[in-house]
XYZ file of C-alpha atoms in Angstrom:
381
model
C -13.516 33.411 7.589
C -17.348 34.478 7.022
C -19.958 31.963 9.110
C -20.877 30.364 5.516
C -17.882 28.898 5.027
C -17.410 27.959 8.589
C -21.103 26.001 8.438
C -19.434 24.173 5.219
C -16.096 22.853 6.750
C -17.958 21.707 9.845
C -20.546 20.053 7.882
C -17.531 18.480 5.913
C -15.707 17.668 9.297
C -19.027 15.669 10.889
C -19.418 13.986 7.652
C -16.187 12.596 7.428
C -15.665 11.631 11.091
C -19.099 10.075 11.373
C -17.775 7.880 7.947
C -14.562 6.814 9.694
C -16.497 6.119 12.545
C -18.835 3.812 11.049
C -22.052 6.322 11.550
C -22.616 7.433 8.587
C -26.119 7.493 6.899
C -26.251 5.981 3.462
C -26.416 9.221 1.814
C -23.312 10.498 3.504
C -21.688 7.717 2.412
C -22.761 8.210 -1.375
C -21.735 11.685 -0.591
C -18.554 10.594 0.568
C -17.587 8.925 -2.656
C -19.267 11.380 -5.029
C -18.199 14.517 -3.549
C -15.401 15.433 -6.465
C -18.232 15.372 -9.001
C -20.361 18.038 -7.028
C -17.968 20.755 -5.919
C -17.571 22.178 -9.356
C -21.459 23.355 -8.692
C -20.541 25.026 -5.650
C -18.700 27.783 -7.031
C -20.791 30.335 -4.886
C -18.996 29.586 -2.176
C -15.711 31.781 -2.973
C -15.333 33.149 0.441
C -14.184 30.226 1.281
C -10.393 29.809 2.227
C -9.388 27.427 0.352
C -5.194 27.320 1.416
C -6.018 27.113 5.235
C -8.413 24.374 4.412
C -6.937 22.384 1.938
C -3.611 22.383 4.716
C -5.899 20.918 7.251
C -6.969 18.028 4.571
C -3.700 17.576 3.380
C -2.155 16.921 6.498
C -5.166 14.699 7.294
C -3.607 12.352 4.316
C -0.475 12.128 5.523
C -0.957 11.308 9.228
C -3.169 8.399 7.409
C 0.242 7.227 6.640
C 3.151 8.426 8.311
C 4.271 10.458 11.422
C 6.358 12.849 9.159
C 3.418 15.806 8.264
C 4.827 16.025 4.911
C 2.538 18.873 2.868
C 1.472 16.726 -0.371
C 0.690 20.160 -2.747
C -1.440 19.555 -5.913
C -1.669 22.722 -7.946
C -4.297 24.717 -10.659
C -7.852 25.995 -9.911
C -8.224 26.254 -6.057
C -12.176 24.414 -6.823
C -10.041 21.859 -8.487
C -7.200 21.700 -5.427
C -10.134 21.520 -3.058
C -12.255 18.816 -4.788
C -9.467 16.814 -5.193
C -7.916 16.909 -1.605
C -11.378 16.182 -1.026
C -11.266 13.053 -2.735
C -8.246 11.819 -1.782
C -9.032 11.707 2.215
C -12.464 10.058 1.337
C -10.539 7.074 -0.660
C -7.584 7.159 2.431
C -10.632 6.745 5.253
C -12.414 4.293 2.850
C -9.220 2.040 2.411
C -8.435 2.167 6.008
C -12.036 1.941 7.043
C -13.038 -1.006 5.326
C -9.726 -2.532 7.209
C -10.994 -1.745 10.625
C -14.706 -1.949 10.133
C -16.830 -4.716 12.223
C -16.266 -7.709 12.617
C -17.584 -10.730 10.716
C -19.912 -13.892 12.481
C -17.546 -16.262 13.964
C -16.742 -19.578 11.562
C -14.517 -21.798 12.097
C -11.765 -22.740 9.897
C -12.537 -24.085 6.502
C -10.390 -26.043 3.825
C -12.789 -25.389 0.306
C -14.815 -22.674 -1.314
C -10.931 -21.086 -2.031
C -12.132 -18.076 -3.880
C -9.255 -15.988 -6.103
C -9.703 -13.050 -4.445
C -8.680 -14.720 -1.073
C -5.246 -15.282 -0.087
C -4.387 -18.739 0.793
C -2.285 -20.275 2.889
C -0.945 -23.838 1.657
C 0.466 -26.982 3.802
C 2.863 -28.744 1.693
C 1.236 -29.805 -1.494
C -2.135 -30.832 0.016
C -3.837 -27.951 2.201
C -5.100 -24.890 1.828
C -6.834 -22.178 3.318
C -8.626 -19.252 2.602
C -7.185 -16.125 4.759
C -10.418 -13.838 4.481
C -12.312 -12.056 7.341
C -15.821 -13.853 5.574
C -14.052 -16.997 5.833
C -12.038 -16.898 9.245
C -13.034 -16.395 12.582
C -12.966 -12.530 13.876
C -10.988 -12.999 17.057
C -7.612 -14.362 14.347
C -7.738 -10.815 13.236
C -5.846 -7.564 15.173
C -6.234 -4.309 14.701
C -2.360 -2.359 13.913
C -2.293 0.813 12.952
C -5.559 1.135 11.519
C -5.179 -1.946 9.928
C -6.853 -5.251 9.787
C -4.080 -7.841 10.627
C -4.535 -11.771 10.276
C -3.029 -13.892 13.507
C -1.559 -17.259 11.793
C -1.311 -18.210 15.253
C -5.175 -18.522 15.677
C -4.540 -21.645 13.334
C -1.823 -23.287 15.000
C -3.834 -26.533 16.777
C -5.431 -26.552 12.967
C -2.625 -26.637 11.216
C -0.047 -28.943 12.945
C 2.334 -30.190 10.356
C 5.794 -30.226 9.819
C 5.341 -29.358 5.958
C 6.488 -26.094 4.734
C 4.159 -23.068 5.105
C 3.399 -20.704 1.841
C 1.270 -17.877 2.054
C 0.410 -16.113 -1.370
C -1.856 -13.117 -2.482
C -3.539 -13.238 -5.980
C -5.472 -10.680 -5.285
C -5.439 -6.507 -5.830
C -5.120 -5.524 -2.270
C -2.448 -5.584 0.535
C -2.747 -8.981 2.826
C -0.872 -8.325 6.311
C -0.142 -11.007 8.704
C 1.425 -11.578 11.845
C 3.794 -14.905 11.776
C 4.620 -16.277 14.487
C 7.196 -14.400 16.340
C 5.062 -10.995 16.098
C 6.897 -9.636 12.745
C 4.290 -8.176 10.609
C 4.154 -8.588 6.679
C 2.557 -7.060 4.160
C 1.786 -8.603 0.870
C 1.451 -6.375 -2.267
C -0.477 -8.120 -5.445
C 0.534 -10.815 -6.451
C 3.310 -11.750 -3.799
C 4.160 -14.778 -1.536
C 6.124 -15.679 1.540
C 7.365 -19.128 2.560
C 8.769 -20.667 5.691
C 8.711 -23.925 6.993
C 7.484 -25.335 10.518
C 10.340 -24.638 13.160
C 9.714 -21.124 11.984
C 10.352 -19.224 15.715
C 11.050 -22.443 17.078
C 14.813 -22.923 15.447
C 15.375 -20.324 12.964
C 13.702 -17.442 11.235
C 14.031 -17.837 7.818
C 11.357 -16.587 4.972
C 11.815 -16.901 1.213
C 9.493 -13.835 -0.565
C 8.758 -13.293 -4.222
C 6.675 -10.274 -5.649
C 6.462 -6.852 -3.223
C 6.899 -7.762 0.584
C 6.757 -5.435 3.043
C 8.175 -6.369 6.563
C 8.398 -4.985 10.501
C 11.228 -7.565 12.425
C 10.265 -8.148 15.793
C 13.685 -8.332 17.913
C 13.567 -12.272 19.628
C 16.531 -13.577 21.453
C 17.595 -17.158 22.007
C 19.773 -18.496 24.196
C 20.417 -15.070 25.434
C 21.242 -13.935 22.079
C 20.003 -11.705 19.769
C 17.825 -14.277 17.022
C 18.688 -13.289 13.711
C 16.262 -12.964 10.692
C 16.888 -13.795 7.256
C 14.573 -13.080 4.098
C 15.774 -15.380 1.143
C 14.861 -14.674 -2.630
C 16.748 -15.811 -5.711
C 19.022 -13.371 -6.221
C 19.852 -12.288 -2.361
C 19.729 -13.208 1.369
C 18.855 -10.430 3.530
C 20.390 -10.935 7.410
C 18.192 -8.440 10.009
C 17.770 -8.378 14.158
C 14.866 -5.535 14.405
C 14.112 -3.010 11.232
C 11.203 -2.131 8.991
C 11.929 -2.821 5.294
C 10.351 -4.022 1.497
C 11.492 -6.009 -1.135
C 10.844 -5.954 -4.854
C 11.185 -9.187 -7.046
C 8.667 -7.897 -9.644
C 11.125 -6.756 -12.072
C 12.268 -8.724 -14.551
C 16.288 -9.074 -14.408
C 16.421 -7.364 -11.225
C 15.789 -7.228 -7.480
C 15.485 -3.956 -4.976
C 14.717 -3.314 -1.301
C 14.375 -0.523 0.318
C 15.262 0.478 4.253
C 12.671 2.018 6.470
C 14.103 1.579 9.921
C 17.220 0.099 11.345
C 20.121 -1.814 9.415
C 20.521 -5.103 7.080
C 23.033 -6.633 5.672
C 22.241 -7.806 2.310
C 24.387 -10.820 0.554
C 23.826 -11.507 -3.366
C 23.819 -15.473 -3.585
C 25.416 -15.428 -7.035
C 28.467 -13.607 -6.495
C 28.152 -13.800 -2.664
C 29.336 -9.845 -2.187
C 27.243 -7.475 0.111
C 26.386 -4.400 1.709
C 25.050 -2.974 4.672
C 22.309 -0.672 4.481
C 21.210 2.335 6.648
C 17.551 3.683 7.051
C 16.735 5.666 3.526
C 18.770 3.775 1.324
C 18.023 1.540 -1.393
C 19.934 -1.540 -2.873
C 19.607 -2.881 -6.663
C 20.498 -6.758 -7.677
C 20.862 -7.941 -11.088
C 21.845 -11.942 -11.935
C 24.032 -10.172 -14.986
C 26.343 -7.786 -12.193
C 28.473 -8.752 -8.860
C 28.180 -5.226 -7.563
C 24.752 -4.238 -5.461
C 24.243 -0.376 -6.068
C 22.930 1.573 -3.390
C 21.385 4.563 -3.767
C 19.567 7.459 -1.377
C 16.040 6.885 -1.720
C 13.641 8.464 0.686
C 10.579 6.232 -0.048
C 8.807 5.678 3.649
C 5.853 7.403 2.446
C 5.824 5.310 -0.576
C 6.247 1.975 1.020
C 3.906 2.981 4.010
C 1.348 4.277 1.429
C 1.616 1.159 -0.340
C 1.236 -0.898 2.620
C -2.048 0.748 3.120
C -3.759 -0.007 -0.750
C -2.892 3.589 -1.810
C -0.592 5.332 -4.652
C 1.889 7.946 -3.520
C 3.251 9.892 -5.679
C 6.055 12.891 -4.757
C 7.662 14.766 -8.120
C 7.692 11.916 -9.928
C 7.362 11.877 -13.880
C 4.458 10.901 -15.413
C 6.349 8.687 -17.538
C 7.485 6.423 -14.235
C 3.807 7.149 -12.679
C 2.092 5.777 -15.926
C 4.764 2.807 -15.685
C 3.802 1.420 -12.253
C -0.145 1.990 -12.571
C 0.430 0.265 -16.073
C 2.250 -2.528 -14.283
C -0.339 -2.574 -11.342
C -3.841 -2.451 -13.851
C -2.069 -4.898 -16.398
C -3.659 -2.037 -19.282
C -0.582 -0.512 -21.359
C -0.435 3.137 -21.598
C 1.078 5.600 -23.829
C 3.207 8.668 -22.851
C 3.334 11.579 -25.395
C 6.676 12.690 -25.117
C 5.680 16.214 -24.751
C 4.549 15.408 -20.824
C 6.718 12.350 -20.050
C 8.646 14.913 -17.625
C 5.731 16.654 -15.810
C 6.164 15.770 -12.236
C 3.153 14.404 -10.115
C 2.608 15.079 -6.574
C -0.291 13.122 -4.974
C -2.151 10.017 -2.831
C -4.952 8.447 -4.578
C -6.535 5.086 -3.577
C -5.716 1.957 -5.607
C -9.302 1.534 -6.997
C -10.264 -1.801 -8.995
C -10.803 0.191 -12.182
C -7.604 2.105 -13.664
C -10.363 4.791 -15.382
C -10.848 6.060 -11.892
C -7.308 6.847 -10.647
C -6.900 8.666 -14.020
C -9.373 10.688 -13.649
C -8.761 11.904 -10.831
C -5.344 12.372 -11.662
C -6.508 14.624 -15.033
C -8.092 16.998 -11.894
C -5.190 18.058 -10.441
C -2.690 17.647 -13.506
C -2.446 19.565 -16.916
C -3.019 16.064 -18.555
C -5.390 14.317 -20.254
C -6.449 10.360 -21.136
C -7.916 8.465 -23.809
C -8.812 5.276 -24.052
C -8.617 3.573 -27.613
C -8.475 -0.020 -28.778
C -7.445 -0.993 -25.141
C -4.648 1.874 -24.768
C -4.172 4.525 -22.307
C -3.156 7.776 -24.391
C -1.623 10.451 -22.096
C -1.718 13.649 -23.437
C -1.057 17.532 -22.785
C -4.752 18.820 -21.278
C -4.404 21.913 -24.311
């Protein structure tokens, strides 16, 4: 490798660790975010090896999310491979930065102001509270895994009651939480969990709805193992320790996926069930007694989720176009000519659809148009 393109990747390197780090100037951090739109002037820099350093990049993603180093490949003009891989660990450190940056100035716990792009916790019918770092005193929030996680039990003088307990996310980005007995949750978009007041004390018993995400802690009582049960309308979901997500997003039909451990999953219509081992993946309809269960390796997915970012592995444009179309609320179009073509990526869930796309149109041979309110995905001729 010639001393140029050494100077480059270690000016790249010190960039992006003094960005994770907090340290960055403000024009490293405009760099940071605008670097995809620059490298295609760079083009005198072909000596540079592009494989060995797009590996090092790539791997950087995936240790962002996971412990497996799976190789995410994109494909087409090495400037274009290289720009994008690029991209994609500046959005991954921005996510996960933003999540772990400083602290906010102490405040004490406060009942109005409830913004929509706060989650809230509600009391019964009369309560609620905003669950934002502005809002919230720093020292209810831990740092897991790179993450920003709220305590609920920093509120527990505050919120004595014996009224049931809903917490709900209207908002575009992952809430986690810690309840009570140290499980973690995750809330996609949109989502809720509820529990009522002996939570830990008596029972452990949650009732989700939208995308929920959650890590069991094991808790014994009585000398026994305490079991944990996760309640929606169309199942009951029986667990002692194990990582898992559910799905009640889709209309006429429930899924969950396994991440660690084993569950035993009940459907309360028909009352028949099935146990579940890590990488599997169960489907409930209202309309069918049987739960199918499928193979489905989707850790990176759900971890990837879990973290505000898309992930993406083979999958067909036509289902990739389906979930951002679902997550933006904007329809989009498939031609049928690259409905099949398979994407292979992480991209950051940014507020404005425009910019996944684009980025997206980098590394794919597709193309978008916007007209009348409509995504158009075309062949890029």
């Amino acid at each position: 490798m010639s001393g140029n393109s050494n100077r480059i990747k270690s000016k790249l390197s010190a960039i992006f660790k003094r960005y994770v780090n907090g340290e960055a100037s403000a024009e490293e951090e405009r760099f940071v975010e605008r670097f995809y739109q620059q490298v295609g002037d760079q083009k005198e820099n072909a000596d540079i090896n592009f494989d060995h350093l797009e590996q090092e990049i790539k791997q950087t993603i995936d240790n962002q999310i996971s412990s497996k180093n799976k190789v995410i490949k994109l494909s087409y003009s090495p400037y274009i491979r290289l720009a994008a891989c690029l991209l994609l660990v500046c959005t991954a450190v921005f996510v996960i930065f933003r999540m772990s940056g400083s602290d906010s100035s102490s405040k004490s716990l406060q009942t109005t102001g409830i913004a929509k792009e706060n989650p809230i916790l509600s009391i019964g019918a009369e309560k609620s509270y905003p669950l934002d770092e502005e809002v919230q005193d720093s020292s209810a929030y831990r740092i897991i895994d790179d993450q920003k996680v709220f305590l609920l039990s920093a509120l527990a003088e505050e919120i004595a009651d014996d009224a049931p307990r809903k917490i709900t996310n209207p908002t575009k980005k992952v809430f986690t939480f810690l309840l009570d007995d140290g499980s973690q949750v995750w809330l996609n978009a949109h989502s809720s969990i509820e529990f009522m007041s002996s939570f830990n004390k008596t029972e452990r018993m949650v009732h989700v709805s939208g995308e929920v995400s959650l890590d069991v802690a094991k808790r014994e009582q009585d000398g026994k193992p305490m079991p944990f049960f996760v309640k929606t309308p169309l199942q009951t979901v029986e667990v002692l320790g194990t990582q898992f997500s559910m799905n009640t997003q889709e209309a006429g039909e429930e899924s969950v996926v396994l991440l660690e451990g084993k569950i035993r999953l009940k459907h309360n219509k028909y009352n028949t069930s099935v146990v579940l081992t890590p990488n599997q993946k169960a489907f409930l309809s209202p309309s069918n007694n049987r739960i199918l269960v499928a193979s489905a390796d989707e850790n990176n997915k759900v971890r990837a989720w879990r973290k505000g970012l898309f992930y993406f592995e083979g999958e067909q444009v036509a289902d990739v176009m389906k979930e951002l179309a679902q997550w933006y609320e904007q329809p989009i179009q498939v031609d049928q000519t690259v409905q099949e073509l398979p994407i292979t990526g992480m991209i950051s869930r940014y507020e404005q659809l425009m910019d996944v796309l684009e980025i997206m149109e980098m590394t794919n041979n597709i193309t978008f148009v916007e007209k009348k309110g409509v995504i158009y995905v075309t062949a890029n001729d």
